Each structure stands twice: as structure tokens, then as C-alpha cells.
Amino acid sequence: NHPHIVRVYGVDVDRGIHYIAMELVRGSTLKELIQKWGRIPVSDAVQWGMDICDALRYAHEKRIIHRDIKPENILVDRNGVAKITDFGIAKVLDGVSVTKMDGDVLGSVQYIAPEQARGEDTDEKTDIYSLGATLYEMLTGQVPFTGDTSVAIAMKHIRSVVVPPINLEPAVPYSLSSVVVKALAKNPANRYASMR
């Protein structure tokens, strides 16, 4: 229960069909806004980034890791409030995945943290990386890495150095570009310690 997380009202079964009753958020996905505008204005990117950080900080304090932060899983309502949705592959720390397929890497390859791409343990810093990739796309209009296949993109997340957002979009302040680059550090120890 957090103002920047889409509310779940309940789960049930109707004639053998399982469903989740959730808050209706009237607005757009962040991905739709990026596609419409080309990139998100810096002031909006900062505000929505802070909203997402606050929501993830709250989830992490509850020992829940989202593991699939991406623009498609962030809704922006008509009042300009960002909300995270789709905790479908979330993981409870010191527990098991909410959804897990043995041997498969879960998450969206354009935003996947290197440790997640390698199938290693995930934690709060995994969400920090994915938020960094999301901020990168918000500020530049493009994802940090591209490739011909999902495997090629995942390998770039593991091995390639990201081009700082300021190099692609000079209007991005140097300090904000540095925040994004730090969030996208290959080694989790080099990322921010927490969403705070």
C-alpha cells in the first residue's frame, strides 16, 4: 500500500479463471510517453524517477524485489503521478520467487541487470540497475544497449560500458547523467547502496 504502487484489492477465482482486482490507473505507460515525446523532459524524468525510487524503497523495506522495472511497468496517471505495476516476477528476499521458471532468466532484456542476465542471485541493487536503464531511456529516448538478439543485448549489459546520457542528450545535467551511470554499474557493489 503505497501512493506510487498500483493497489491490489484482491485475488479470486471465477469459474476456474484466476484473477487479480487492481486499481484502475487512467493515463499512459511511461513507454507510451517516451514513444510519443521522443524523450521525457528532465523535470518530469526527475520527478517520476523520485516517485519510482520512493515506491521501490518501500517495497525493499518490505523485503520485496520487483526484478522487472521498465517503462512498460510504470504508469503515469492524468495528474502526472508515476506508479509501479506488475510485480509478477517479484522475489521476496531470503525467499523464493513469486514466479520462477527453473533455468530461465526472468526480466526484460533491455533493462536487465548483469547479475540477473547471468542467472545469479538478485537483490535491491538489481532494481537500482533496471531503474537506471529506465531513467536512461527517459532522458535519451533510447535504451542503454541494443542488439540483433536478446542474447546479444544481455551480453552488452554484462560486458559493455554505457555511453553517458549527457553524450547523447546535452540538455541532461551532468549530475543527473552521473546518477544514471552509477546506477548502471556492472558490479552491484559500485551502484548506490539503496533506493534512498
mmCIF file of C-alpha atoms in Angstrom:
data_model
loop_
_atom_site.group_PDB
_atom_site.id
_atom_site.type_symbol
_atom_site.label_atom_id
_atom_site.label_comp_id
_atom_site.label_asym_id
_atom_site.label_seq_id
_atom_site.Cartn_x
_atom_site.Cartn_y
_atom_site.Cartn_z
ATOM 1 C CA ASN A 1 0.000 0.000 0.000
ATOM 2 C CA HIS A 2 1.954 2.967 -1.358
ATOM 3 C CA PRO A 3 0.906 6.002 -3.443
ATOM 4 C CA HIS A 4 3.402 5.084 -6.192
ATOM 5 C CA ILE A 5 2.483 1.396 -6.419
ATOM 6 C CA VAL A 6 -0.704 0.292 -8.186
ATOM 7 C CA ARG A 7 -3.037 -1.048 -5.490
ATOM 8 C CA VAL A 8 -4.070 -4.690 -5.485
ATOM 9 C CA TYR A 9 -7.533 -5.085 -3.988
ATOM 10 C CA GLY A 10 -7.703 -8.855 -4.006
ATOM 11 C CA VAL A 11 -7.330 -12.137 -5.825
ATOM 12 C CA ASP A 12 -10.067 -14.645 -6.594
ATOM 13 C CA VAL A 13 -11.249 -17.386 -8.926
ATOM 14 C CA ASP A 14 -14.333 -17.201 -11.129
ATOM 15 C CA ARG A 15 -15.381 -20.386 -12.973
ATOM 16 C CA GLY A 16 -11.824 -21.676 -12.838
ATOM 17 C CA ILE A 17 -10.228 -18.428 -14.005
ATOM 18 C CA HIS A 18 -7.844 -16.783 -11.537
ATOM 19 C CA TYR A 19 -7.796 -13.000 -11.486
ATOM 20 C CA ILE A 20 -6.383 -10.029 -9.608
ATOM 21 C CA ALA A 21 -8.555 -6.985 -8.868
ATOM 22 C CA MET A 22 -6.340 -3.898 -9.140
ATOM 23 C CA GLU A 23 -6.600 -0.129 -9.097
ATOM 24 C CA LEU A 24 -7.581 1.415 -12.424
ATOM 25 C CA VAL A 25 -4.962 3.994 -13.369
ATOM 26 C CA ARG A 26 -6.194 6.356 -16.058
ATOM 27 C CA GLY A 27 -3.219 7.620 -18.016
ATOM 28 C CA SER A 28 -0.366 6.115 -20.023
ATOM 29 C CA THR A 29 2.571 3.822 -19.547
ATOM 30 C CA LEU A 30 5.925 5.535 -19.351
ATOM 31 C CA LYS A 31 6.869 3.652 -22.539
ATOM 32 C CA GLU A 32 3.932 5.220 -24.386
ATOM 33 C CA LEU A 33 5.017 8.685 -23.234
ATOM 34 C CA ILE A 34 8.613 8.076 -24.368
ATOM 35 C CA GLN A 35 7.356 6.905 -27.766
ATOM 36 C CA LYS A 36 5.039 9.932 -28.047
ATOM 37 C CA TRP A 37 7.519 12.594 -26.898
ATOM 38 C CA GLY A 38 10.831 11.036 -28.009
ATOM 39 C CA ARG A 39 12.243 11.604 -24.550
ATOM 40 C CA ILE A 40 10.886 12.816 -21.227
ATOM 41 C CA PRO A 41 11.649 16.407 -20.144
ATOM 42 C CA VAL A 42 14.329 16.452 -17.439
ATOM 43 C CA SER A 43 11.997 17.881 -14.771
ATOM 44 C CA ASP A 44 9.415 15.123 -15.359
ATOM 45 C CA ALA A 45 12.103 12.427 -15.525
ATOM 46 C CA VAL A 46 13.490 13.570 -12.167
ATOM 47 C CA GLN A 47 10.036 13.712 -10.534
ATOM 48 C CA TRP A 48 8.941 10.327 -11.870
ATOM 49 C CA GLY A 49 12.347 8.852 -11.044
ATOM 50 C CA MET A 50 11.942 10.027 -7.451
ATOM 51 C CA ASP A 51 8.394 8.576 -7.349
ATOM 52 C CA ILE A 52 9.732 5.217 -8.546
ATOM 53 C CA CYS A 53 12.645 5.341 -6.098
ATOM 54 C CA ASP A 54 10.237 6.011 -3.252
ATOM 55 C CA ALA A 55 7.991 3.102 -4.270
ATOM 56 C CA LEU A 56 10.947 0.721 -4.647
ATOM 57 C CA ARG A 57 12.418 1.864 -1.325
ATOM 58 C CA TYR A 58 9.086 0.966 0.296
ATOM 59 C CA ALA A 59 8.965 -2.444 -1.448
ATOM 60 C CA HIS A 60 12.582 -3.159 -0.489
ATOM 61 C CA GLU A 61 11.847 -2.303 3.140
ATOM 62 C CA LYS A 62 9.116 -4.971 2.920
ATOM 63 C CA ARG A 63 11.827 -7.311 1.516
ATOM 64 C CA ILE A 64 10.289 -7.409 -1.987
ATOM 65 C CA ILE A 65 12.420 -7.019 -5.127
ATOM 66 C CA HIS A 66 10.472 -6.143 -8.298
ATOM 67 C CA ARG A 67 13.008 -7.567 -10.828
ATOM 68 C CA ASP A 68 11.221 -6.173 -13.904
ATOM 69 C CA ILE A 69 11.372 -2.386 -13.676
ATOM 70 C CA LYS A 70 10.889 -0.976 -17.165
ATOM 71 C CA PRO A 71 8.846 1.833 -18.776
ATOM 72 C CA GLU A 72 6.032 -0.597 -19.633
ATOM 73 C CA ASN A 73 5.594 -1.356 -15.899
ATOM 74 C CA ILE A 74 5.343 2.286 -14.856
ATOM 75 C CA LEU A 75 2.030 4.050 -15.258
ATOM 76 C CA VAL A 76 1.686 7.831 -15.237
ATOM 77 C CA ASP A 77 -1.804 8.955 -14.282
ATOM 78 C CA ARG A 78 -3.609 12.042 -15.577
ATOM 79 C CA ASN A 79 -2.264 14.063 -12.631
ATOM 80 C CA GLY A 80 1.349 13.214 -13.532
ATOM 81 C CA VAL A 81 1.834 10.683 -10.716
ATOM 82 C CA ALA A 82 4.047 7.682 -11.550
ATOM 83 C CA LYS A 83 3.015 4.257 -10.234
ATOM 84 C CA ILE A 84 4.777 0.898 -10.480
ATOM 85 C CA THR A 85 2.769 -2.108 -11.562
ATOM 86 C CA ASP A 86 3.352 -5.783 -12.410
ATOM 87 C CA PHE A 87 5.137 -7.477 -9.539
ATOM 88 C CA GLY A 88 4.671 -10.753 -11.466
ATOM 89 C CA ILE A 89 8.297 -11.897 -11.193
ATOM 90 C CA ALA A 90 8.954 -10.273 -7.848
ATOM 91 C CA LYS A 91 11.098 -12.019 -5.281
ATOM 92 C CA VAL A 92 10.853 -11.959 -1.526
ATOM 93 C CA LEU A 93 14.372 -11.556 -0.143
ATOM 94 C CA ASP A 94 15.582 -14.652 1.655
ATOM 95 C CA GLY A 95 12.685 -16.436 -0.002
ATOM 96 C CA VAL A 96 11.679 -17.775 -3.375
ATOM 97 C CA SER A 97 10.482 -16.038 -6.500
ATOM 98 C CA VAL A 98 6.806 -15.282 -6.722
ATOM 99 C CA THR A 99 7.085 -16.637 -10.255
ATOM 100 C CA LYS A 100 10.088 -18.765 -11.182
ATOM 101 C CA MET A 101 10.883 -20.981 -14.121
ATOM 102 C CA ASP A 102 13.907 -23.167 -13.429
ATOM 103 C CA GLY A 103 16.868 -22.286 -15.610
ATOM 104 C CA ASP A 104 15.217 -19.287 -17.249
ATOM 105 C CA VAL A 105 16.367 -15.715 -16.817
ATOM 106 C CA LEU A 106 13.431 -13.563 -15.823
ATOM 107 C CA GLY A 107 13.074 -9.910 -16.717
ATOM 108 C CA SER A 108 13.099 -7.678 -19.793
ATOM 109 C CA VAL A 109 16.418 -7.821 -21.581
ATOM 110 C CA GLN A 110 16.649 -4.075 -22.365
ATOM 111 C CA TYR A 111 16.574 -3.277 -18.617
ATOM 112 C CA ILE A 112 18.089 -6.410 -17.085
ATOM 113 C CA ALA A 113 20.884 -6.171 -14.542
ATOM 114 C CA PRO A 114 24.077 -8.111 -15.360
ATOM 115 C CA GLU A 115 23.662 -10.456 -12.382
ATOM 116 C CA GLN A 116 20.088 -11.189 -13.430
ATOM 117 C CA ALA A 117 21.202 -11.858 -17.019
ATOM 118 C CA ARG A 118 23.768 -14.351 -15.690
ATOM 119 C CA GLY A 119 21.074 -16.106 -13.618
ATOM 120 C CA GLU A 120 22.724 -15.123 -10.329
ATOM 121 C CA ASP A 121 21.032 -14.005 -7.120
ATOM 122 C CA THR A 122 19.119 -10.755 -7.297
ATOM 123 C CA ASP A 123 18.582 -8.130 -4.620
ATOM 124 C CA GLU A 124 17.738 -4.441 -4.212
ATOM 125 C CA LYS A 125 20.638 -3.443 -6.453
ATOM 126 C CA THR A 126 19.044 -5.349 -9.325
ATOM 127 C CA ASP A 127 16.123 -2.907 -9.205
ATOM 128 C CA ILE A 128 18.578 0.007 -8.995
ATOM 129 C CA TYR A 129 20.171 -1.123 -12.270
ATOM 130 C CA SER A 130 16.799 -1.518 -14.011
ATOM 131 C CA LEU A 131 15.702 1.901 -12.779
ATOM 132 C CA GLY A 132 18.973 3.304 -14.169
ATOM 133 C CA ALA A 133 18.166 1.769 -17.564
ATOM 134 C CA THR A 134 14.645 3.198 -17.373
ATOM 135 C CA LEU A 135 15.954 6.670 -16.499
ATOM 136 C CA TYR A 136 18.438 6.367 -19.372
ATOM 137 C CA GLU A 137 15.597 5.789 -21.818
ATOM 138 C CA MET A 138 13.526 8.576 -20.269
ATOM 139 C CA LEU A 139 16.366 11.083 -20.715
ATOM 140 C CA THR A 140 17.698 9.995 -24.117
ATOM 141 C CA GLY A 141 14.761 8.332 -25.846
ATOM 142 C CA GLN A 142 16.788 5.153 -26.324
ATOM 143 C CA VAL A 143 17.676 2.087 -24.288
ATOM 144 C CA PRO A 144 21.255 1.753 -22.985
ATOM 145 C CA PHE A 145 22.091 -1.226 -25.227
ATOM 146 C CA THR A 146 20.694 -2.631 -28.453
ATOM 147 C CA GLY A 147 21.435 -5.747 -30.444
ATOM 148 C CA ASP A 148 20.086 -8.166 -33.019
ATOM 149 C CA THR A 149 19.028 -10.749 -30.420
ATOM 150 C CA SER A 150 18.042 -10.882 -26.776
ATOM 151 C CA VAL A 151 21.276 -12.721 -26.015
ATOM 152 C CA ALA A 152 23.346 -10.007 -27.719
ATOM 153 C CA ILE A 153 21.627 -7.314 -25.649
ATOM 154 C CA ALA A 154 22.058 -9.302 -22.418
ATOM 155 C CA MET A 155 25.773 -9.739 -23.185
ATOM 156 C CA LYS A 156 26.139 -5.976 -23.615
ATOM 157 C CA HIS A 157 24.548 -5.464 -20.185
ATOM 158 C CA ILE A 158 27.152 -7.866 -18.813
ATOM 159 C CA ARG A 159 30.233 -6.569 -20.692
ATOM 160 C CA SER A 160 29.751 -3.201 -22.424
ATOM 161 C CA VAL A 161 30.277 0.248 -20.954
ATOM 162 C CA VAL A 162 27.242 2.509 -21.250
ATOM 163 C CA VAL A 163 27.510 5.808 -23.115
ATOM 164 C CA PRO A 164 26.636 8.526 -20.554
ATOM 165 C CA PRO A 165 23.212 10.102 -21.231
ATOM 166 C CA ILE A 166 24.782 13.581 -21.474
ATOM 167 C CA ASN A 167 26.791 12.391 -24.500
ATOM 168 C CA LEU A 168 23.533 11.612 -26.345
ATOM 169 C CA GLU A 169 21.438 14.467 -24.988
ATOM 170 C CA PRO A 170 23.408 17.570 -23.943
ATOM 171 C CA ALA A 171 20.351 19.011 -22.120
ATOM 172 C CA VAL A 172 20.747 16.314 -19.431
ATOM 173 C CA PRO A 173 22.572 17.845 -16.445
ATOM 174 C CA TYR A 174 25.983 16.312 -15.760
ATOM 175 C CA SER A 175 24.978 15.387 -12.191
ATOM 176 C CA LEU A 176 21.863 13.522 -13.410
ATOM 177 C CA SER A 177 23.860 11.745 -16.115
ATOM 178 C CA SER A 178 26.329 10.657 -13.404
ATOM 179 C CA VAL A 179 23.475 9.291 -11.257
ATOM 180 C CA VAL A 180 22.283 7.161 -14.177
ATOM 181 C CA VAL A 181 25.793 5.878 -14.979
ATOM 182 C CA LYS A 182 26.360 4.913 -11.318
ATOM 183 C CA ALA A 183 23.004 3.085 -11.210
ATOM 184 C CA LEU A 184 24.112 1.184 -14.329
ATOM 185 C CA ALA A 185 27.411 -0.026 -12.851
ATOM 186 C CA LYS A 186 28.163 -3.628 -13.863
ATOM 187 C CA ASN A 187 29.269 -4.566 -10.359
ATOM 188 C CA PRO A 188 26.378 -4.226 -7.870
ATOM 189 C CA ALA A 189 28.875 -3.043 -5.229
ATOM 190 C CA ASN A 190 29.532 0.051 -7.379
ATOM 191 C CA ARG A 191 25.845 1.022 -7.575
ATOM 192 C CA TYR A 192 24.003 3.030 -4.954
ATOM 193 C CA ALA A 193 23.637 1.221 -1.630
ATOM 194 C CA SER A 194 19.860 1.636 -1.630
ATOM 195 C CA MET A 195 16.970 3.477 -3.283
ATOM 196 C CA ARG A 196 17.343 6.223 -0.664
#
